[in-house]
Amino acid sequence: MEGIYQHFREEEYPFIDQILEITMQVTDEYTPKLTDFLDPRQRFIVQTIIGGYDNIEVAFSGGTPFTERKRALIYPDYYTPEDEDFNLTLFHIRYPVKFTTLSHQKILGTLMSLGIKRDIFGDIVNLGDEWQFFADAEMENYILNQLDKIGKVNIMLEKWPLDEALQVEQVWTGEMITASSLRLDSIIANALHLSRQKVKQMIQAKLVKVNWKVIENPDFECEEEDILSVRGYGRMKLMQIHGRTKKDKIRMDIGFLK
């Protein structure tokens, strides 16, 4: 599997090594292994790696079919995955809805302030005034004991059955664009109809993320399944890269999150 590295970014090599190590454990011990929560790009990498093995398979779950962040269960082909294998806990947030509001950013910031790594909890889901989030079940007691406020808002955290999770589907609208390259500034400029100069300034001002990480280099090379977020403009996904046009532009499908 050494040739796998040539298909991915250098900064993704440690994650590839991690998945290869887990896969070798599954092969040697012939027993399933579970990962932390993965973003869509990481899941793409996992699927690519597992596709190179004949007797190993992978399944994903993040609590509902619509969650973006999911855990991967890598398992030998004799095994049949069950929901319990993904070790998920669903938390429902009780708060005074008549007097205050919550936001994804506030909840995420509070969880991170508890010293919790981002990859041990999944999606933060919202429907109307209701808020829920998924986490690694091994952190259940710690979270219940530590989380009683979000910002300045007093809350009560409840563990709910997974079948009572909010079913919120993300809707992406697709559009084909052309760009001179796969550079981050080029893709955003063409997708949002902005000047390259303005996009460069936004990137350098730390207003742009790729796969939830701030990217400050305008020449960062994007890949399929990358999630791009631009503050003030929302999120986009590089869904598929096609061939080149007669004018040597790259055709690609971009999804915009509604």
PDB file of C-alpha atoms in Angstrom:
ATOM      1  CA  MET A   1       0.000   0.000   0.000  1.00  0.00           C
ATOM      2  CA  GLU A   2       3.035   2.318  -0.156  1.00  0.00           C
ATOM      3  CA  GLY A   3       1.748   3.793  -3.409  1.00  0.00           C
ATOM      4  CA  ILE A   4      -1.307   5.156  -1.610  1.00  0.00           C
ATOM      5  CA  TYR A   5       0.602   8.244  -0.454  1.00  0.00           C
ATOM      6  CA  GLN A   6       1.017   9.649  -3.952  1.00  0.00           C
ATOM      7  CA  HIS A   7      -2.733  10.219  -4.195  1.00  0.00           C
ATOM      8  CA  PHE A   8      -2.980  12.457  -1.147  1.00  0.00           C
ATOM      9  CA  ARG A   9      -1.518  15.580   0.454  1.00  0.00           C
ATOM     10  CA  GLU A  10       1.600  15.359   2.570  1.00  0.00           C
ATOM     11  CA  GLU A  11      -0.268  16.718   5.593  1.00  0.00           C
ATOM     12  CA  GLU A  12      -2.668  13.762   5.280  1.00  0.00           C
ATOM     13  CA  TYR A  13       0.124  11.179   5.616  1.00  0.00           C
ATOM     14  CA  PRO A  14      -0.180  10.859   9.444  1.00  0.00           C
ATOM     15  CA  PHE A  15      -3.891  10.099   9.093  1.00  0.00           C
ATOM     16  CA  ILE A  16      -3.149   7.559   6.349  1.00  0.00           C
ATOM     17  CA  ASP A  17      -0.571   5.915   8.637  1.00  0.00           C
ATOM     18  CA  GLN A  18      -3.165   5.768  11.411  1.00  0.00           C
ATOM     19  CA  ILE A  19      -5.722   4.042   9.178  1.00  0.00           C
ATOM     20  CA  LEU A  20      -3.110   1.637   7.789  1.00  0.00           C
ATOM     21  CA  GLU A  21      -2.138   0.700  11.343  1.00  0.00           C
ATOM     22  CA  ILE A  22      -5.780   0.073  12.306  1.00  0.00           C
ATOM     23  CA  THR A  23      -6.284  -1.973   9.156  1.00  0.00           C
ATOM     24  CA  MET A  24      -3.232  -4.115   9.959  1.00  0.00           C
ATOM     25  CA  GLN A  25      -4.639  -4.734  13.448  1.00  0.00           C
ATOM     26  CA  VAL A  26      -7.928  -5.868  11.914  1.00  0.00           C
ATOM     27  CA  THR A  27      -6.022  -8.148   9.535  1.00  0.00           C
ATOM     28  CA  ASP A  28      -3.781  -9.622  12.247  1.00  0.00           C
ATOM     29  CA  GLU A  29      -6.370  -9.954  14.999  1.00  0.00           C
ATOM     30  CA  TYR A  30      -9.350 -10.598  12.713  1.00  0.00           C
ATOM     31  CA  THR A  31     -11.538  -8.334  14.849  1.00  0.00           C
ATOM     32  CA  PRO A  32     -13.285  -4.975  14.172  1.00  0.00           C
ATOM     33  CA  LYS A  33     -11.678  -1.637  15.059  1.00  0.00           C
ATOM     34  CA  LEU A  34     -13.418   1.730  15.518  1.00  0.00           C
ATOM     35  CA  THR A  35     -12.085   5.178  14.608  1.00  0.00           C
ATOM     36  CA  ASP A  36     -12.922   8.601  16.020  1.00  0.00           C
ATOM     37  CA  PHE A  37     -15.392  10.843  14.181  1.00  0.00           C
ATOM     38  CA  LEU A  38     -14.209  11.603  10.648  1.00  0.00           C
ATOM     39  CA  ASP A  39     -15.042  14.419   8.259  1.00  0.00           C
ATOM     40  CA  PRO A  40     -16.042  13.620   4.631  1.00  0.00           C
ATOM     41  CA  ARG A  41     -12.485  14.001   3.315  1.00  0.00           C
ATOM     42  CA  GLN A  42     -11.135  11.593   5.926  1.00  0.00           C
ATOM     43  CA  ARG A  43     -13.861   9.079   5.088  1.00  0.00           C
ATOM     44  CA  PHE A  44     -12.886   9.339   1.435  1.00  0.00           C
ATOM     45  CA  ILE A  45      -9.308   8.460   2.408  1.00  0.00           C
ATOM     46  CA  VAL A  46     -10.495   5.519   4.526  1.00  0.00           C
ATOM     47  CA  GLN A  47     -12.613   4.145   1.680  1.00  0.00           C
ATOM     48  CA  THR A  48      -9.688   4.470  -0.719  1.00  0.00           C
ATOM     49  CA  ILE A  49      -7.381   2.566   1.628  1.00  0.00           C
ATOM     50  CA  ILE A  50      -9.859  -0.185   2.517  1.00  0.00           C
ATOM     51  CA  GLY A  51     -10.627  -0.650  -1.174  1.00  0.00           C
ATOM     52  CA  GLY A  52      -7.123  -2.057  -1.551  1.00  0.00           C
ATOM     53  CA  TYR A  53      -7.834  -4.989   0.763  1.00  0.00           C
ATOM     54  CA  ASP A  54      -9.782  -8.094  -0.279  1.00  0.00           C
ATOM     55  CA  ASN A  55     -10.971  -9.311   3.120  1.00  0.00           C
ATOM     56  CA  ILE A  56     -11.499  -6.029   4.962  1.00  0.00           C
ATOM     57  CA  GLU A  57     -14.559  -3.783   4.808  1.00  0.00           C
ATOM     58  CA  VAL A  58     -15.653  -0.487   6.338  1.00  0.00           C
ATOM     59  CA  ALA A  59     -18.963   0.954   7.560  1.00  0.00           C
ATOM     60  CA  PHE A  60     -19.726   4.469   8.773  1.00  0.00           C
ATOM     61  CA  SER A  61     -22.183   5.878  11.286  1.00  0.00           C
ATOM     62  CA  GLY A  62     -22.633   9.265  12.912  1.00  0.00           C
ATOM     63  CA  GLY A  63     -25.997   8.717  14.572  1.00  0.00           C
ATOM     64  CA  THR A  64     -28.347   9.323  11.634  1.00  0.00           C
ATOM     65  CA  PRO A  65     -28.059   8.838   7.868  1.00  0.00           C
ATOM     66  CA  PHE A  66     -27.691  12.617   7.491  1.00  0.00           C
ATOM     67  CA  THR A  67     -24.790  13.361   9.824  1.00  0.00           C
ATOM     68  CA  GLU A  68     -21.653  14.780   8.259  1.00  0.00           C
ATOM     69  CA  ARG A  69     -19.133  13.556  10.818  1.00  0.00           C
ATOM     70  CA  LYS A  70     -19.153   9.770  11.196  1.00  0.00           C
ATOM     71  CA  ARG A  71     -17.134   7.053  12.871  1.00  0.00           C
ATOM     72  CA  ALA A  72     -15.627   4.291  10.751  1.00  0.00           C
ATOM     73  CA  LEU A  73     -15.802   0.642  11.733  1.00  0.00           C
ATOM     74  CA  ILE A  74     -13.099  -1.293   9.920  1.00  0.00           C
ATOM     75  CA  TYR A  75     -13.861  -5.001  10.088  1.00  0.00           C
ATOM     76  CA  PRO A  76     -13.088  -8.424   8.558  1.00  0.00           C
ATOM     77  CA  ASP A  77     -15.569  -9.511   5.907  1.00  0.00           C
ATOM     78  CA  TYR A  78     -17.073 -12.279   8.086  1.00  0.00           C
ATOM     79  CA  TYR A  79     -18.392  -9.675  10.539  1.00  0.00           C
ATOM     80  CA  THR A  80     -21.815  -7.993  10.439  1.00  0.00           C
ATOM     81  CA  PRO A  81     -21.741  -4.498  11.993  1.00  0.00           C
ATOM     82  CA  GLU A  82     -24.409  -3.510  14.522  1.00  0.00           C
ATOM     83  CA  ASP A  83     -25.431  -0.013  15.646  1.00  0.00           C
ATOM     84  CA  GLU A  84     -23.875  -0.662  19.066  1.00  0.00           C
ATOM     85  CA  ASP A  85     -20.452  -1.174  17.473  1.00  0.00           C
ATOM     86  CA  PHE A  86     -20.149   2.566  16.791  1.00  0.00           C
ATOM     87  CA  ASN A  87     -20.255   3.455  20.499  1.00  0.00           C
ATOM     88  CA  LEU A  88     -22.299   6.632  20.070  1.00  0.00           C
ATOM     89  CA  THR A  89     -24.092   8.766  22.646  1.00  0.00           C
ATOM     90  CA  LEU A  90     -26.748  11.336  21.764  1.00  0.00           C
ATOM     91  CA  PHE A  91     -27.053  14.397  24.022  1.00  0.00           C
ATOM     92  CA  HIS A  92     -30.111  16.635  24.025  1.00  0.00           C
ATOM     93  CA  ILE A  93     -29.695  20.173  25.379  1.00  0.00           C
ATOM     94  CA  ARG A  94     -32.403  21.623  27.634  1.00  0.00           C
ATOM     95  CA  TYR A  95     -32.257  25.406  27.964  1.00  0.00           C
ATOM     96  CA  PRO A  96     -34.644  28.371  28.517  1.00  0.00           C
ATOM     97  CA  VAL A  97     -35.780  28.764  24.917  1.00  0.00           C
ATOM     98  CA  LYS A  98     -38.074  31.705  25.713  1.00  0.00           C
ATOM     99  CA  PHE A  99     -35.245  33.851  27.000  1.00  0.00           C
ATOM    100  CA  THR A 100     -32.160  32.955  25.000  1.00  0.00           C
ATOM    101  CA  THR A 101     -30.823  31.280  21.877  1.00  0.00           C
ATOM    102  CA  LEU A 102     -28.008  28.851  21.204  1.00  0.00           C
ATOM    103  CA  SER A 103     -25.799  28.538  18.153  1.00  0.00           C
ATOM    104  CA  HIS A 104     -23.555  25.916  16.606  1.00  0.00           C
ATOM    105  CA  GLN A 105     -20.537  28.125  17.277  1.00  0.00           C
ATOM    106  CA  LYS A 106     -21.395  28.597  20.965  1.00  0.00           C
ATOM    107  CA  ILE A 107     -21.924  24.877  21.535  1.00  0.00           C
ATOM    108  CA  LEU A 108     -18.773  23.917  19.655  1.00  0.00           C
ATOM    109  CA  GLY A 109     -16.711  26.502  21.528  1.00  0.00           C
ATOM    110  CA  THR A 110     -18.002  25.305  24.896  1.00  0.00           C
ATOM    111  CA  LEU A 111     -17.238  21.671  24.125  1.00  0.00           C
ATOM    112  CA  MET A 112     -13.732  22.555  23.007  1.00  0.00           C
ATOM    113  CA  SER A 113     -13.197  24.602  26.184  1.00  0.00           C
ATOM    114  CA  LEU A 114     -13.767  21.414  28.207  1.00  0.00           C
ATOM    115  CA  GLY A 115     -10.560  20.038  26.733  1.00  0.00           C
ATOM    116  CA  ILE A 116     -12.425  17.683  24.418  1.00  0.00           C
ATOM    117  CA  LYS A 117     -10.764  16.954  21.097  1.00  0.00           C
ATOM    118  CA  ARG A 118     -12.940  17.724  18.078  1.00  0.00           C
ATOM    119  CA  ASP A 119     -12.687  14.175  16.790  1.00  0.00           C
ATOM    120  CA  ILE A 120     -14.411  12.591  19.784  1.00  0.00           C
ATOM    121  CA  PHE A 121     -17.754  14.246  19.108  1.00  0.00           C
ATOM    122  CA  GLY A 122     -19.795  14.339  15.936  1.00  0.00           C
ATOM    123  CA  ASP A 123     -22.440  16.581  14.461  1.00  0.00           C
ATOM    124  CA  ILE A 124     -24.162  19.357  16.367  1.00  0.00           C
ATOM    125  CA  VAL A 125     -27.744  19.189  15.097  1.00  0.00           C
ATOM    126  CA  ASN A 126     -30.425  21.859  15.222  1.00  0.00           C
ATOM    127  CA  LEU A 127     -34.110  21.894  14.357  1.00  0.00           C
ATOM    128  CA  GLY A 128     -36.070  24.956  15.448  1.00  0.00           C
ATOM    129  CA  ASP A 129     -35.276  25.530  19.124  1.00  0.00           C
ATOM    130  CA  GLU A 130     -33.939  22.001  19.639  1.00  0.00           C
ATOM    131  CA  TRP A 131     -30.227  21.236  19.836  1.00  0.00           C
ATOM    132  CA  GLN A 132     -28.467  17.881  20.032  1.00  0.00           C
ATOM    133  CA  PHE A 133     -24.978  16.538  19.515  1.00  0.00           C
ATOM    134  CA  PHE A 134     -23.302  13.148  19.215  1.00  0.00           C
ATOM    135  CA  ALA A 135     -20.216  12.025  21.107  1.00  0.00           C
ATOM    136  CA  ASP A 136     -18.020   9.031  21.806  1.00  0.00           C
ATOM    137  CA  ALA A 137     -19.879   7.033  24.468  1.00  0.00           C
ATOM    138  CA  GLU A 138     -16.650   6.655  26.457  1.00  0.00           C
ATOM    139  CA  MET A 139     -16.804  10.397  27.186  1.00  0.00           C
ATOM    140  CA  GLU A 140     -20.445  10.297  28.291  1.00  0.00           C
ATOM    141  CA  ASN A 141     -19.923  10.660  32.053  1.00  0.00           C
ATOM    142  CA  TYR A 142     -17.279  13.354  31.679  1.00  0.00           C
ATOM    143  CA  ILE A 143     -19.496  15.464  29.438  1.00  0.00           C
ATOM    144  CA  LEU A 144     -22.541  15.022  31.680  1.00  0.00           C
ATOM    145  CA  ASN A 145     -20.533  16.074  34.737  1.00  0.00           C
ATOM    146  CA  GLN A 146     -18.745  19.012  33.130  1.00  0.00           C
ATOM    147  CA  LEU A 147     -21.279  20.648  30.818  1.00  0.00           C
ATOM    148  CA  ASP A 148     -23.879  22.753  32.629  1.00  0.00           C
ATOM    149  CA  LYS A 149     -23.470  26.031  30.753  1.00  0.00           C
ATOM    150  CA  ILE A 150     -23.088  27.083  27.140  1.00  0.00           C
ATOM    151  CA  GLY A 151     -21.596  30.525  27.226  1.00  0.00           C
ATOM    152  CA  LYS A 152     -23.566  32.231  29.981  1.00  0.00           C
ATOM    153  CA  VAL A 153     -26.679  30.111  29.424  1.00  0.00           C
ATOM    154  CA  ASN A 154     -27.554  27.506  32.059  1.00  0.00           C
ATOM    155  CA  ILE A 155     -28.415  24.222  30.392  1.00  0.00           C
ATOM    156  CA  MET A 156     -29.336  20.685  31.366  1.00  0.00           C
ATOM    157  CA  LEU A 157     -27.827  17.880  29.344  1.00  0.00           C
ATOM    158  CA  GLU A 158     -29.822  14.703  28.755  1.00  0.00           C
ATOM    159  CA  LYS A 159     -28.799  11.424  27.191  1.00  0.00           C
ATOM    160  CA  TRP A 160     -31.385  10.395  24.608  1.00  0.00           C
ATOM    161  CA  PRO A 161     -31.839   7.171  22.621  1.00  0.00           C
ATOM    162  CA  LEU A 162     -30.290   7.345  19.158  1.00  0.00           C
ATOM    163  CA  ASP A 163     -33.660   6.709  17.532  1.00  0.00           C
ATOM    164  CA  GLU A 164     -34.833  10.071  18.941  1.00  0.00           C
ATOM    165  CA  ALA A 165     -32.117  12.011  17.128  1.00  0.00           C
ATOM    166  CA  LEU A 166     -33.202  14.987  15.049  1.00  0.00           C
ATOM    167  CA  GLN A 167     -33.332  13.992  11.397  1.00  0.00           C
ATOM    168  CA  VAL A 168     -31.863  17.013   9.655  1.00  0.00           C
ATOM    169  CA  GLU A 169     -30.742  16.449   6.095  1.00  0.00           C
ATOM    170  CA  GLN A 170     -28.094  18.694   4.594  1.00  0.00           C
ATOM    171  CA  VAL A 171     -29.131  19.824   1.143  1.00  0.00           C
ATOM    172  CA  TRP A 172     -26.397  20.597  -1.369  1.00  0.00           C
ATOM    173  CA  THR A 173     -27.180  22.306  -4.648  1.00  0.00           C
ATOM    174  CA  GLY A 174     -24.730  21.384  -7.374  1.00  0.00           C
ATOM    175  CA  GLU A 175     -23.186  23.611 -10.006  1.00  0.00           C
ATOM    176  CA  MET A 176     -20.456  22.968 -12.539  1.00  0.00           C
ATOM    177  CA  ILE A 177     -17.710  25.596 -12.671  1.00  0.00           C
ATOM    178  CA  THR A 178     -14.388  25.962 -14.436  1.00  0.00           C
ATOM    179  CA  ALA A 179     -11.169  27.204 -12.882  1.00  0.00           C
ATOM    180  CA  SER A 180      -7.623  27.639 -14.107  1.00  0.00           C
ATOM    181  CA  SER A 181      -6.304  25.365 -11.362  1.00  0.00           C
ATOM    182  CA  LEU A 182      -7.258  23.550  -8.150  1.00  0.00           C
ATOM    183  CA  ARG A 183      -5.803  26.356  -6.056  1.00  0.00           C
ATOM    184  CA  LEU A 184      -8.021  27.398  -3.194  1.00  0.00           C
ATOM    185  CA  ASP A 185      -8.233  31.024  -4.307  1.00  0.00           C
ATOM    186  CA  SER A 186      -9.080  30.052  -7.875  1.00  0.00           C
ATOM    187  CA  ILE A 187     -11.905  27.713  -6.898  1.00  0.00           C
ATOM    188  CA  ILE A 188     -13.496  30.120  -4.420  1.00  0.00           C
ATOM    189  CA  ALA A 189     -13.211  33.057  -6.818  1.00  0.00           C
ATOM    190  CA  ASN A 190     -14.951  31.153  -9.611  1.00  0.00           C
ATOM    191  CA  ALA A 191     -17.556  29.535  -7.360  1.00  0.00           C
ATOM    192  CA  LEU A 192     -18.547  32.781  -5.624  1.00  0.00           C
ATOM    193  CA  HIS A 193     -17.890  35.119  -8.576  1.00  0.00           C
ATOM    194  CA  LEU A 194     -15.334  37.135  -6.646  1.00  0.00           C
ATOM    195  CA  SER A 195     -11.995  38.573  -7.733  1.00  0.00           C
ATOM    196  CA  ARG A 196      -8.900  36.492  -7.016  1.00  0.00           C
ATOM    197  CA  GLN A 197      -7.424  39.448  -5.149  1.00  0.00           C
ATOM    198  CA  LYS A 198     -10.373  39.693  -2.777  1.00  0.00           C
ATOM    199  CA  VAL A 199     -10.299  35.944  -2.160  1.00  0.00           C
ATOM    200  CA  LYS A 200      -6.564  36.063  -1.418  1.00  0.00           C
ATOM    201  CA  GLN A 201      -7.186  38.781   1.154  1.00  0.00           C
ATOM    202  CA  MET A 202      -9.931  36.704   2.768  1.00  0.00           C
ATOM    203  CA  ILE A 203      -7.680  33.663   2.951  1.00  0.00           C
ATOM    204  CA  GLN A 204      -4.801  35.630   4.433  1.00  0.00           C
ATOM    205  CA  ALA A 205      -7.239  37.129   6.969  1.00  0.00           C
ATOM    206  CA  LYS A 206      -8.032  33.581   8.171  1.00  0.00           C
ATOM    207  CA  LEU A 207     -11.616  33.716   6.937  1.00  0.00           C
ATOM    208  CA  VAL A 208     -11.383  30.492   4.923  1.00  0.00           C
ATOM    209  CA  LYS A 209     -11.301  26.892   6.122  1.00  0.00           C
ATOM    210  CA  VAL A 210     -10.747  23.617   4.313  1.00  0.00           C
ATOM    211  CA  ASN A 211     -12.107  20.585   6.151  1.00  0.00           C
ATOM    212  CA  TRP A 212     -12.627  22.701   9.273  1.00  0.00           C
ATOM    213  CA  LYS A 213      -9.011  23.913   9.374  1.00  0.00           C
ATOM    214  CA  VAL A 214      -8.004  27.516   8.687  1.00  0.00           C
ATOM    215  CA  ILE A 215      -5.903  27.728   5.524  1.00  0.00           C
ATOM    216  CA  GLU A 216      -3.791  30.841   5.013  1.00  0.00           C
ATOM    217  CA  ASN A 217      -2.140  29.907   1.714  1.00  0.00           C
ATOM    218  CA  PRO A 218      -4.053  30.982  -1.421  1.00  0.00           C
ATOM    219  CA  ASP A 219      -2.173  28.355  -3.462  1.00  0.00           C
ATOM    220  CA  PHE A 220      -3.419  25.469  -1.301  1.00  0.00           C
ATOM    221  CA  GLU A 221      -4.368  22.604  -3.651  1.00  0.00           C
ATOM    222  CA  CYS A 222      -7.933  21.339  -3.225  1.00  0.00           C
ATOM    223  CA  GLU A 223      -9.070  17.746  -3.731  1.00  0.00           C
ATOM    224  CA  GLU A 224     -12.349  15.910  -4.193  1.00  0.00           C
ATOM    225  CA  GLU A 225     -14.577  15.776  -1.087  1.00  0.00           C
ATOM    226  CA  ASP A 226     -12.940  18.860   0.433  1.00  0.00           C
ATOM    227  CA  ILE A 227     -15.345  21.058   2.381  1.00  0.00           C
ATOM    228  CA  LEU A 228     -14.602  24.764   1.900  1.00  0.00           C
ATOM    229  CA  SER A 229     -16.089  27.343   4.238  1.00  0.00           C
ATOM    230  CA  VAL A 230     -15.838  31.077   3.688  1.00  0.00           C
ATOM    231  CA  ARG A 231     -16.988  33.357   6.487  1.00  0.00           C
ATOM    232  CA  GLY A 232     -19.991  35.320   5.323  1.00  0.00           C
ATOM    233  CA  TYR A 233     -20.559  33.098   2.265  1.00  0.00           C
ATOM    234  CA  GLY A 234     -21.314  29.666   3.702  1.00  0.00           C
ATOM    235  CA  ARG A 235     -19.952  26.271   2.804  1.00  0.00           C
ATOM    236  CA  MET A 236     -19.072  24.509  -0.433  1.00  0.00           C
ATOM    237  CA  LYS A 237     -17.996  20.989  -1.310  1.00  0.00           C
ATOM    238  CA  LEU A 238     -15.685  20.003  -4.165  1.00  0.00           C
ATOM    239  CA  MET A 239     -17.837  17.112  -5.278  1.00  0.00           C
ATOM    240  CA  GLN A 240     -16.104  15.885  -8.421  1.00  0.00           C
ATOM    241  CA  ILE A 241     -13.232  16.918 -10.663  1.00  0.00           C
ATOM    242  CA  HIS A 242     -13.764  16.377 -14.372  1.00  0.00           C
ATOM    243  CA  GLY A 243     -11.457  16.862 -17.331  1.00  0.00           C
ATOM    244  CA  ARG A 244     -10.214  20.044 -18.937  1.00  0.00           C
ATOM    245  CA  THR A 245     -11.986  22.299 -21.400  1.00  0.00           C
ATOM    246  CA  LYS A 246     -10.624  23.273 -24.797  1.00  0.00           C
ATOM    247  CA  LYS A 247      -9.249  26.396 -23.115  1.00  0.00           C
ATOM    248  CA  ASP A 248      -7.395  24.176 -20.621  1.00  0.00           C
ATOM    249  CA  LYS A 249      -9.672  25.077 -17.693  1.00  0.00           C
ATOM    250  CA  ILE A 250     -10.541  22.410 -15.116  1.00  0.00           C
ATOM    251  CA  ARG A 251     -14.222  21.455 -14.930  1.00  0.00           C
ATOM    252  CA  MET A 252     -15.549  20.531 -11.512  1.00  0.00           C
ATOM    253  CA  ASP A 253     -18.821  20.075  -9.644  1.00  0.00           C
ATOM    254  CA  ILE A 254     -19.254  22.332  -6.631  1.00  0.00           C
ATOM    255  CA  GLY A 255     -21.971  21.791  -4.053  1.00  0.00           C
ATOM    256  CA  PHE A 256     -23.391  24.728  -2.099  1.00  0.00           C
ATOM    257  CA  LEU A 257     -24.968  24.042   1.296  1.00  0.00           C
ATOM    258  CA  LYS A 258     -28.452  25.505   1.489  1.00  0.00           C
TER     259      LYS A 258
END
